[in-house]
Short mmCIF file of C-alpha atoms and ligand atoms in Angstrom, two decimals:
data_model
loop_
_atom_site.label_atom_id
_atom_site.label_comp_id
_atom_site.label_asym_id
_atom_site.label_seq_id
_atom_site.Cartn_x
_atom_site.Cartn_y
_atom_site.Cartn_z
CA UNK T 12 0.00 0.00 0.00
CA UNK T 13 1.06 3.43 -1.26
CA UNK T 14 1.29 5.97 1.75
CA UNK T 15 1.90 9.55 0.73
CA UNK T 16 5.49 10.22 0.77
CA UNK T 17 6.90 11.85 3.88
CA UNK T 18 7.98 14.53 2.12
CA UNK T 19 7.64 16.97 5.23
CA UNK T 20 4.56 18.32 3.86
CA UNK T 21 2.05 16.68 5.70
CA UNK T 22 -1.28 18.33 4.62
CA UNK T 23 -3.03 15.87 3.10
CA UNK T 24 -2.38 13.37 6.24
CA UNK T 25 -4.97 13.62 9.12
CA UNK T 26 -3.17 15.99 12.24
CA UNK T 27 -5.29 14.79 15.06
CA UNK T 28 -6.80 11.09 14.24
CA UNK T 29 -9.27 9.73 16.83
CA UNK T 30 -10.57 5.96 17.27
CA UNK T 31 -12.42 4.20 18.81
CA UNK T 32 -11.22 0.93 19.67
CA UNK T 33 -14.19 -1.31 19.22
CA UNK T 34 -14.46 -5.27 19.51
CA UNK T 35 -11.42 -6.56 22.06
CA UNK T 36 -14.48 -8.97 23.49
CA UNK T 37 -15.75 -10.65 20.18
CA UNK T 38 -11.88 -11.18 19.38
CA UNK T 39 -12.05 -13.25 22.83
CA UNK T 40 -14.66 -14.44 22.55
CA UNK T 41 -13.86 -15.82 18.85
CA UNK T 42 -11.04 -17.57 20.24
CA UNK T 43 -13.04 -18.77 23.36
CA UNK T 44 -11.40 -16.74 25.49
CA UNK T 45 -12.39 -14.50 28.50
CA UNK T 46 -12.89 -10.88 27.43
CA UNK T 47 -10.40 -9.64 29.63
CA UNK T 48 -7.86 -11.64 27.29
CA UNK T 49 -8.86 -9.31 24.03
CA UNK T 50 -8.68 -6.04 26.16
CA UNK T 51 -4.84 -7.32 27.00
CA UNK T 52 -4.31 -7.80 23.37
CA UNK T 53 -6.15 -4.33 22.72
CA UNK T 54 -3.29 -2.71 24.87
CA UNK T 55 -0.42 -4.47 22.05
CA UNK T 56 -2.46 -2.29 19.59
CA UNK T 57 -2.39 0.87 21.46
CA UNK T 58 1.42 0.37 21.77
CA UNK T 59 1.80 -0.31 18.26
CA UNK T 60 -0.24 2.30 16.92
CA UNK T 61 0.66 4.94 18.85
CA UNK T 62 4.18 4.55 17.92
CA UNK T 63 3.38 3.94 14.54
CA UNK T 64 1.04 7.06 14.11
CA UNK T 65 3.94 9.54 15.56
CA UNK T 66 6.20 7.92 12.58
CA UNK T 67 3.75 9.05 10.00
CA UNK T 68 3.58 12.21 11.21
CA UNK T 69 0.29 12.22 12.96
CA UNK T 70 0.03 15.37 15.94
CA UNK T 71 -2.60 14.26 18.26
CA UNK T 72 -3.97 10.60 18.59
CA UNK T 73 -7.07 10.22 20.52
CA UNK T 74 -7.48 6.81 22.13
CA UNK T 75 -11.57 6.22 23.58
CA UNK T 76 -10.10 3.79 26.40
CA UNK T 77 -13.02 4.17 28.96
CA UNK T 78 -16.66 5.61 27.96
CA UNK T 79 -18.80 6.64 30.99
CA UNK T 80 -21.18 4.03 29.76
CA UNK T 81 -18.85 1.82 30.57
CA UNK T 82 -19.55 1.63 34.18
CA UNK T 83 -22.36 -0.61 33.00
CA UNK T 84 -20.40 -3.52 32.33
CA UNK T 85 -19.66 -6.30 34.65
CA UNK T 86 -17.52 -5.56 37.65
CA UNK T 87 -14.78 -7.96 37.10
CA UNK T 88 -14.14 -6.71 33.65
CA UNK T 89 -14.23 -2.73 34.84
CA UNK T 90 -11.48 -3.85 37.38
CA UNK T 91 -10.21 -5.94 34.92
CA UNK T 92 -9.63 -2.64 32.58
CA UNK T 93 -8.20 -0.64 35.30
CA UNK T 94 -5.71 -3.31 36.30
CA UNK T 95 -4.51 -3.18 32.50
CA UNK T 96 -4.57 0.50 32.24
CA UNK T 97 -2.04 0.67 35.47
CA UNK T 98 0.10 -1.74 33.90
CA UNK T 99 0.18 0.30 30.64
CA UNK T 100 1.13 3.21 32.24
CA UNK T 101 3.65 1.53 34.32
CA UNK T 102 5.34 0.34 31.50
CA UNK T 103 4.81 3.08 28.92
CA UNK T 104 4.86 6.41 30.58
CA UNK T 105 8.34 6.41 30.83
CA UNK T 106 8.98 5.77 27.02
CA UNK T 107 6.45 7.77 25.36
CA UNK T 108 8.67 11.14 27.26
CA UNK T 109 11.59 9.29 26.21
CA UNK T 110 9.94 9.79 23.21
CA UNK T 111 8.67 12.54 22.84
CA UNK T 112 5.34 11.94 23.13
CA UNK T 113 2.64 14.19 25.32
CA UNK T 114 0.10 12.19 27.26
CA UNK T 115 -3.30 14.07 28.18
CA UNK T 116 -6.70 12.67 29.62
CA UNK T 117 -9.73 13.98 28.91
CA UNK T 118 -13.08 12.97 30.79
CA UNK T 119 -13.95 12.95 34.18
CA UNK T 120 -10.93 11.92 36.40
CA UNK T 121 -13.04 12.46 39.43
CA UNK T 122 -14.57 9.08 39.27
CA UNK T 123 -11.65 7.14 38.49
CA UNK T 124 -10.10 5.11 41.58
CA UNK T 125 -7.65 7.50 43.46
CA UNK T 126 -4.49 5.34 42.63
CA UNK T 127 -5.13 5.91 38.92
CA UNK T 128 -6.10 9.25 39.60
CA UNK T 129 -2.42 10.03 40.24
CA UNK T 130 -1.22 8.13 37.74
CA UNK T 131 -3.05 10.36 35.27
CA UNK T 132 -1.32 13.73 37.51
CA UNK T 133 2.07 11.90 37.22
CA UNK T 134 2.08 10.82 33.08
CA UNK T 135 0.97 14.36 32.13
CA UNK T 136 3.55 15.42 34.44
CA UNK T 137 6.27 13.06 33.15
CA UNK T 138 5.54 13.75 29.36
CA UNK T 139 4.84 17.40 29.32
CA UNK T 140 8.20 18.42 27.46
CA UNK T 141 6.99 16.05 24.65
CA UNK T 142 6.93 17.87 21.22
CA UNK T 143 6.34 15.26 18.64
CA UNK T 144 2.89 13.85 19.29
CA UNK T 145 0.30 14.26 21.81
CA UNK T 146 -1.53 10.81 23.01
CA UNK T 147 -5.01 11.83 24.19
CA UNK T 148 -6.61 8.95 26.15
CA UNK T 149 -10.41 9.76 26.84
CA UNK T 150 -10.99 7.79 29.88
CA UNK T 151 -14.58 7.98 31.94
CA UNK T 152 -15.36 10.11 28.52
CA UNK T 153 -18.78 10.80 27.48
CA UNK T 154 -19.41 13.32 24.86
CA UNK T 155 -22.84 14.69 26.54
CA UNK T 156 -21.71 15.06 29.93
CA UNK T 157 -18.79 17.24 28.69
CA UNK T 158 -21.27 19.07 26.43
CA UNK T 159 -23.77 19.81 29.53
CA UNK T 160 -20.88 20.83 31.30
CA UNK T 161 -19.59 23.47 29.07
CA UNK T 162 -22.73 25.03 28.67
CA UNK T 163 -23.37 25.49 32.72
CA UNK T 164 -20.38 26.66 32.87
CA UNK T 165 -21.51 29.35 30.31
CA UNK T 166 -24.42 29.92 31.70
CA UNK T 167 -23.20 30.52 35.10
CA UNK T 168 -21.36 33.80 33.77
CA UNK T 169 -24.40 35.00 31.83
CA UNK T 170 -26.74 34.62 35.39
CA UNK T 171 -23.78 36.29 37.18
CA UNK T 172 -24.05 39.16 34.73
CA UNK T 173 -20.40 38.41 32.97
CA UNK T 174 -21.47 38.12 29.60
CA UNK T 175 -24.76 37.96 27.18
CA UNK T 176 -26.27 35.04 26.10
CA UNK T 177 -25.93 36.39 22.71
CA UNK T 178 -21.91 36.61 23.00
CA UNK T 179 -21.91 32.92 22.98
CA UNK T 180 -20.24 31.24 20.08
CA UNK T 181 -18.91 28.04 18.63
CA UNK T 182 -15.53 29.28 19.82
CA UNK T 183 -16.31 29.86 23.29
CA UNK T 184 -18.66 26.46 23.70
CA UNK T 185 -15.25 24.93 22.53
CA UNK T 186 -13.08 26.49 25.01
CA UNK T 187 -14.78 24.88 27.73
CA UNK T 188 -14.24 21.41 26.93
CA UNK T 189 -11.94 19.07 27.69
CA UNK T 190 -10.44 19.71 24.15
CA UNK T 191 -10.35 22.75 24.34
CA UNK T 192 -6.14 22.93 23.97
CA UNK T 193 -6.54 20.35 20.65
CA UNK T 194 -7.64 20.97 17.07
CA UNK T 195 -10.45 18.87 16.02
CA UNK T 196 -10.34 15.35 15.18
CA UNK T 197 -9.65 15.19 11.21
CA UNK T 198 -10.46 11.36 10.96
CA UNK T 199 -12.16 8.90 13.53
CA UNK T 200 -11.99 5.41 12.94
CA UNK T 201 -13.93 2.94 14.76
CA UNK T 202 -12.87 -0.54 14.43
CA UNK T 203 -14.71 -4.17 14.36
CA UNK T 204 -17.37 -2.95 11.65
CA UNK T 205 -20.19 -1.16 14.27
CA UNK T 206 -21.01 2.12 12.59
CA UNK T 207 -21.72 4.56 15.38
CA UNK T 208 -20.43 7.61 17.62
CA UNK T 209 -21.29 6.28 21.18
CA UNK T 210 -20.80 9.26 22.82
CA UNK T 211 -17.66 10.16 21.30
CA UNK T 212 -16.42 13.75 20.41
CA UNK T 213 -19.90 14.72 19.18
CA UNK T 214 -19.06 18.45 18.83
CA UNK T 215 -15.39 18.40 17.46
CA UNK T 216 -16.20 15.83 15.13
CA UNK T 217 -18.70 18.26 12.95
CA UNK T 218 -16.19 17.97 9.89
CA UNK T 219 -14.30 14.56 10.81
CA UNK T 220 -14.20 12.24 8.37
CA UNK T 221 -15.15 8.51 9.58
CA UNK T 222 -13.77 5.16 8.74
CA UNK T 223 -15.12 1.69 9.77
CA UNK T 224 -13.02 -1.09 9.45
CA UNK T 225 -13.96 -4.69 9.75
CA UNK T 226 -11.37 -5.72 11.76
CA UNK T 227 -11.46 -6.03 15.54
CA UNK T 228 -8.74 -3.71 17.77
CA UNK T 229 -6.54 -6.32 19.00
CA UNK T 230 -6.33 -7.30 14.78
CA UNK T 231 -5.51 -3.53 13.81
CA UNK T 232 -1.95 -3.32 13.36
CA UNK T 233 0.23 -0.46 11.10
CA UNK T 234 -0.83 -2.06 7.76
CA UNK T 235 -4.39 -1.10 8.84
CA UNK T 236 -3.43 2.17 10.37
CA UNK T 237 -1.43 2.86 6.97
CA UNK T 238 -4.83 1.52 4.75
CA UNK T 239 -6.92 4.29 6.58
CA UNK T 240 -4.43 7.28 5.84
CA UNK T 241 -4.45 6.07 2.38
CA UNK T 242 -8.42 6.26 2.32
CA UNK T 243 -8.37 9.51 4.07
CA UNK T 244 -6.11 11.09 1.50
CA UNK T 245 -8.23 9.86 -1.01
CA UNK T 246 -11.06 11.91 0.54
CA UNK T 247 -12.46 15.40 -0.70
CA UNK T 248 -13.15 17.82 2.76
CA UNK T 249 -14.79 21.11 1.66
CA UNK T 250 -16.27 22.43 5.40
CA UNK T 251 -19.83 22.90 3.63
CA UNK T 252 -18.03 24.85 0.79
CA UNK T 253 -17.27 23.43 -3.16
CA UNK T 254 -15.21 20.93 -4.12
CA UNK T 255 -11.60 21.88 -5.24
CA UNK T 256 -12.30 20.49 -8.99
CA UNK T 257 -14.62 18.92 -11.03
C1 FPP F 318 -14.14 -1.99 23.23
O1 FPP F 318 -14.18 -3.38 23.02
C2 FPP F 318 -12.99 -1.64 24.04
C3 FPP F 318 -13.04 -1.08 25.27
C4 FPP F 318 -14.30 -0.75 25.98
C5 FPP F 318 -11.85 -0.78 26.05
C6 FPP F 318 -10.64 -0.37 25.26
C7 FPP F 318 -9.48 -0.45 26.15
C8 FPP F 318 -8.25 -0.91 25.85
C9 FPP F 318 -7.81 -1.29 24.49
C10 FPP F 318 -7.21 -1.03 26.91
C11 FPP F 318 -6.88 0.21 27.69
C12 FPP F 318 -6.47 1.36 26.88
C13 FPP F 318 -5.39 2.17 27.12
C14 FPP F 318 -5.20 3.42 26.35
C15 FPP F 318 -4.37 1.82 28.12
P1 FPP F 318 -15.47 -4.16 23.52
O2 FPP F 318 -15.19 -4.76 24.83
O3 FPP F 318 -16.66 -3.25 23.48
O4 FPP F 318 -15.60 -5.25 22.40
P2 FPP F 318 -16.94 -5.95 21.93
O5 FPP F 318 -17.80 -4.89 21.30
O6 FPP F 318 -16.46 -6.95 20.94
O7 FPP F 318 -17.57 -6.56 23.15
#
């Protein structure tokens, strides 16, 4: 497969590229295995990808590692997902600042136990001097809760007379949340063939483009990461305007 050549000039390759990372249980499953067993796999493909995406030149990944819907699921496999997510950062943190790479959370922390918690304060702190790509894990992230919370926050400072209701803008709603320091996701993919959102960046991704591939996380490796740039490229964005020819 043909990926555009790295010829420095990157702007036909996605800068921020989002997934979700959708199926680690029916690859257990498959196999007969518990579902715990396809999350562990799942974390080989964050590894991979994540270094893989920062040698193609990608600026901000965006990993959907935890949904808050995802409280809904069995106990033993929501302890089961926090035991793997200590163990990635255990092993990881340190080499993603090695590096170069920026890690930042976005969702609600608050809920998360209190030992991950500062594991979250601690990789942001270890990685902030990392320049080549930021790794954005959205972890107890729902899309409507951070939307509701962005406008009360608005709406507080009209009530206490700060601003108008009028003076609110796209800008401003994006400013308050938890993306506001990132651009918006240019391409979400969402793997193991469901073709849905769930609660995923519902306001940045107004002009994302999406892919759905068939394949299940723990089965996405570079070649797959490389066959959605290629289909990306290979895409015509025009932001509600005209297209470019034709
Ligand atoms: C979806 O598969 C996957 C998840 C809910 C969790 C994803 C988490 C990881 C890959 C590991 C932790 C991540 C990081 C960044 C350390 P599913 O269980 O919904 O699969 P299914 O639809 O086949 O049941």
């Amino acid at each position: 497969m043909d990926v555009p050549p790295k010829t420095g000039d990157t702007r036909a390759l996605p800068g921020h590229v989002a997934i979700i990372m959708d199926g680690n249980g029916r690859w257990a499953t498959k196999r007969s295995l518990p579902r715990i067993a396809g999350h562990k796999r799942g974390i080989n493909s964050v590894r991979k990808i994540t270094r893989h995406a920062k040698a193609r030149g990608v600026k901000h990944l965006t990993l959907f590692a935890f949904s808050t819907e995802n409280w809904l699921r069995p106990k033993e496999e929501v302890h089961g997902l926090f035991d793997l997510f200590r163990y990635y950062m255990r092993r990881e943190c340190r080499t993603l600042a090695r590096e170069g790479v920026r890690i930042r959370f976005i969702g609600d922390s608050s809920e998360m136990p209190d030992d991950i918690q500062s594991m979250m304060v601690e990789a942001e702190d270890m990685t902030a001097a990392g320049d080549t790509m930021t790794l954005i894990v959205a972890l107890n992230y729902g899309s409507r809760a951070e939307i509701v919370t962005a406008t009360q926050r608005l709406a507080a400072k009209v009530a206490a007379g700060e601003m108008a209701a009028e003076a609110i803008d796209d800008t401003m709603i994006s400013a308050e949340l938890n993306t506001s320091d990132f651009p918006d996701p240019d391409l979400i993919i969402r793997t193991s063939g469901e073709q849905r959102l769930s609660n995923f960046l519902l306001w940045q991704a107004a002009y994302s483009e999406f892919l759905f591939v068939d394949r299940h996380w723990p089965d996405f490796d570079e070649q797959s990461f490389d066959e959605c740039l290629e289909l990306y490229c290979q895409r015509d964005r025009r932001f509600g305007g005209l297209r470019k020819s034709g």
